[in-house]
Amino acid sequence: MHDDDGRRIAALPMPEGEGWCLEWNHSVEGFAVLDCYRHRDGRMVLERSHLPDFAAGLDHIPGRGRQVSDGEGGYWIEAIDEPVPGNAYLLRVGSLRVDHRLVVEGQRISLSRLAANRRVTIRLTLPD
């Protein structure tokens, strides 16, 4: 992951079949929201999202995945299965209140501690 100046902010190995999530605190309600990706056949694919509530800006779009209960009052949107164009997207990293973070196998890396209020590129880089 690089910022607008080309500086590497974080890099994690992501072999074929492995996955990660981008987690952040909802700006109004403060609870954690997740978008989860997987390296599938050389592509970055958005697989699923977790939304703990139907708060502002959070909703399931019919025809885009399948909404299922998380058993705790929130829901997962499963089977989104959308490839990310170019295997990369831009993110304006929020303040520590929002605390954008990468989650891989239980490890959390706070992007907000590394690049708050800056634009970064999250990219799946394939080996040469």
Short mmCIF file of C-alpha atoms in Angstrom, two decimals:
data_model
loop_
_atom_site.label_atom_id
_atom_site.label_comp_id
_atom_site.label_asym_id
_atom_site.label_seq_id
_atom_site.Cartn_x
_atom_site.Cartn_y
_atom_site.Cartn_z
CA MET A 1 0.00 0.00 0.00
CA HIS A 2 1.36 3.39 -1.04
CA ASP A 3 0.38 6.98 -0.32
CA ASP A 4 0.07 9.73 -2.95
CA ASP A 5 3.79 10.46 -2.64
CA GLY A 6 4.63 6.85 -3.55
CA ARG A 7 5.77 5.94 -0.04
CA ARG A 8 4.99 2.38 1.00
CA ILE A 9 2.73 2.46 4.05
CA ALA A 10 2.29 -1.28 4.54
CA ALA A 11 2.87 -4.51 2.64
CA LEU A 12 1.55 -7.94 3.50
CA PRO A 13 2.09 -11.21 1.65
CA MET A 14 -1.16 -12.32 0.08
CA PRO A 15 -0.79 -15.70 -1.64
CA GLU A 16 -3.47 -17.04 -3.96
CA GLY A 17 -6.59 -17.97 -1.97
CA GLU A 18 -5.74 -15.84 1.07
CA GLY A 19 -7.87 -12.92 2.23
CA TRP A 20 -7.97 -9.71 4.25
CA CYS A 21 -10.50 -7.15 5.43
CA LEU A 22 -10.60 -3.39 5.60
CA GLU A 23 -12.23 -2.44 8.92
CA TRP A 24 -13.28 1.01 10.09
CA ASN A 25 -15.51 2.66 12.67
CA HIS A 26 -18.79 4.03 11.31
CA SER A 27 -18.57 7.83 11.41
CA VAL A 28 -21.94 8.29 13.18
CA GLU A 29 -22.53 5.13 15.24
CA GLY A 30 -18.89 4.23 15.94
CA PHE A 31 -19.24 0.46 15.42
CA ALA A 32 -16.88 -1.53 13.21
CA VAL A 33 -17.75 -2.15 9.54
CA LEU A 34 -15.83 -4.67 7.39
CA ASP A 35 -15.21 -5.15 3.68
CA CYS A 36 -13.45 -8.46 3.04
CA TYR A 37 -11.34 -9.29 0.00
CA ARG A 38 -9.59 -12.38 -1.35
CA HIS A 39 -6.77 -13.02 -3.80
CA ARG A 40 -8.58 -15.21 -6.30
CA ASP A 41 -7.03 -16.25 -9.63
CA GLY A 42 -4.73 -13.22 -9.67
CA ARG A 43 -7.56 -10.78 -8.88
CA MET A 44 -8.53 -8.72 -5.84
CA VAL A 45 -12.14 -9.73 -5.22
CA LEU A 46 -14.59 -8.14 -2.77
CA GLU A 47 -16.20 -11.24 -1.25
CA ARG A 48 -18.33 -9.98 1.61
CA SER A 49 -19.12 -7.12 3.98
CA HIS A 50 -20.19 -7.02 7.62
CA LEU A 51 -22.62 -4.32 8.73
CA PRO A 52 -23.64 -4.42 12.40
CA ASP A 53 -26.69 -2.21 11.86
CA PHE A 54 -28.73 -0.41 9.21
CA ALA A 55 -27.11 2.91 10.13
CA ALA A 56 -26.61 5.88 7.80
CA GLY A 57 -25.02 4.79 4.52
CA LEU A 58 -25.21 1.08 5.33
CA ASP A 59 -27.61 -1.08 3.40
CA HIS A 60 -27.77 -4.15 1.23
CA ILE A 61 -28.23 -3.44 -2.47
CA PRO A 62 -30.58 -6.08 -3.93
CA GLY A 63 -28.81 -8.18 -6.56
CA ARG A 64 -25.39 -7.52 -5.00
CA GLY A 65 -24.66 -10.52 -2.82
CA ARG A 66 -26.92 -12.20 -0.28
CA GLN A 67 -27.84 -10.66 3.08
CA VAL A 68 -27.64 -13.05 6.07
CA SER A 69 -27.97 -12.41 9.80
CA ASP A 70 -24.81 -12.34 11.88
CA GLY A 71 -26.85 -13.60 14.86
CA GLU A 72 -26.10 -10.42 16.82
CA GLY A 73 -28.48 -7.89 15.26
CA GLY A 74 -26.29 -7.08 12.27
CA TYR A 75 -25.75 -8.80 8.97
CA TRP A 76 -23.23 -10.07 6.46
CA ILE A 77 -23.58 -9.49 2.77
CA GLU A 78 -22.14 -12.73 1.40
CA ALA A 79 -21.22 -13.74 -2.14
CA ILE A 80 -20.63 -10.22 -3.45
CA ASP A 81 -17.77 -11.63 -5.53
CA GLU A 82 -16.87 -8.38 -7.35
CA PRO A 83 -13.38 -8.12 -8.87
CA VAL A 84 -11.75 -4.78 -8.07
CA PRO A 85 -10.82 -3.03 -11.35
CA GLY A 86 -7.05 -2.97 -11.82
CA ASN A 87 -6.58 -4.87 -8.52
CA ALA A 88 -6.41 -1.53 -6.69
CA TYR A 89 -8.53 1.24 -5.22
CA LEU A 90 -7.95 4.62 -3.62
CA LEU A 91 -8.90 5.24 0.00
CA ARG A 92 -8.94 8.53 1.88
CA VAL A 93 -7.76 7.27 5.27
CA GLY A 94 -9.80 8.60 8.15
CA SER A 95 -8.72 10.02 11.48
CA LEU A 96 -8.09 7.79 14.50
CA ARG A 97 -11.79 8.16 15.36
CA VAL A 98 -12.63 6.28 12.15
CA ASP A 99 -9.44 4.19 12.40
CA HIS A 100 -9.23 2.47 9.02
CA ARG A 101 -7.33 -0.77 9.55
CA LEU A 102 -6.28 -3.83 7.61
CA VAL A 103 -7.17 -7.14 9.25
CA VAL A 104 -5.25 -10.25 8.23
CA GLU A 105 -5.48 -13.47 10.26
CA GLY A 106 -6.47 -11.54 13.39
CA GLN A 107 -3.63 -9.02 13.02
CA ARG A 108 -4.72 -5.38 12.72
CA ILE A 109 -2.68 -2.65 11.07
CA SER A 110 -4.03 0.84 11.68
CA LEU A 111 -3.82 2.81 8.45
CA SER A 112 -5.06 5.84 10.38
CA ARG A 113 -1.95 5.72 12.58
CA LEU A 114 0.22 5.54 9.46
CA ALA A 115 -1.58 7.88 7.05
CA ALA A 116 -4.55 9.71 8.61
CA ASN A 117 -6.26 12.17 6.26
CA ARG A 118 -4.11 11.04 3.31
CA ARG A 119 -5.06 9.19 0.17
CA VAL A 120 -3.56 5.71 -0.19
CA THR A 121 -3.77 3.00 -2.82
CA ILE A 122 -4.68 -0.47 -1.64
CA ARG A 123 -3.33 -2.86 -4.26
CA LEU A 124 -2.93 -6.57 -4.83
CA THR A 125 0.55 -6.91 -6.32
CA LEU A 126 1.26 -10.10 -8.21
CA PRO A 127 4.73 -11.66 -8.30
CA ASP A 128 6.67 -11.09 -11.53
#
